Amino acid sequence: VGFDNAHGFHHRHFMGEVEPVGFVSFEDIEARFQADWIKYRSKK
C-alpha cells in the first residue's frame, strides 16, 4: 500500500498493482491511503 510521485507521475501501489492517480492535496492522498490500508487489513 503506497502512493508516490517517483518516475514522473503520481501513482498508487496496492496489492501488487500500480495505477496513476490524480493529485489533489496531501490530505486527499492521506485519506486514500487510510482507506486502502483498511481494505488491505480486512483481506488478511
XYZ file of C-alpha atoms in Angstrom:
44
model
C 0.000 0.000 0.000
C 1.546 3.297 -1.006
C 1.327 6.496 -3.002
C 4.229 8.379 -4.551
C 5.275 10.534 -7.468
C 8.505 8.793 -8.402
C 9.063 8.114 -12.095
C 7.480 11.452 -13.037
C 3.816 10.809 -12.211
C 1.577 10.383 -9.172
C 0.592 6.778 -8.667
C -0.728 4.237 -6.210
C 0.666 0.826 -5.250
C -1.945 -1.643 -3.995
C -1.910 -5.449 -3.919
C 0.914 -5.655 -6.479
C -0.681 -3.220 -8.914
C 0.438 0.291 -9.869
C -2.070 2.803 -11.213
C -1.933 6.538 -11.917
C -3.842 8.832 -9.550
C -4.729 12.494 -9.690
C -3.076 14.611 -7.025
C -5.432 16.978 -5.205
C -3.712 17.511 -1.862
C -1.670 15.685 0.743
C -4.817 15.324 2.860
C -6.623 13.630 -0.043
C -3.756 11.178 -0.564
C -3.639 10.517 3.178
C -7.375 9.696 3.194
C -6.950 7.381 0.184
C -4.013 5.669 1.904
C -6.059 5.111 5.060
C -8.947 3.645 3.042
C -6.564 1.320 1.163
C -4.925 0.243 4.423
C -8.326 -0.667 5.891
C -9.155 -2.698 2.745
C -5.756 -4.416 2.890
C -6.125 -5.316 6.574
C -9.595 -6.777 6.002
C -8.208 -9.146 3.311
C -5.703 -10.753 5.717
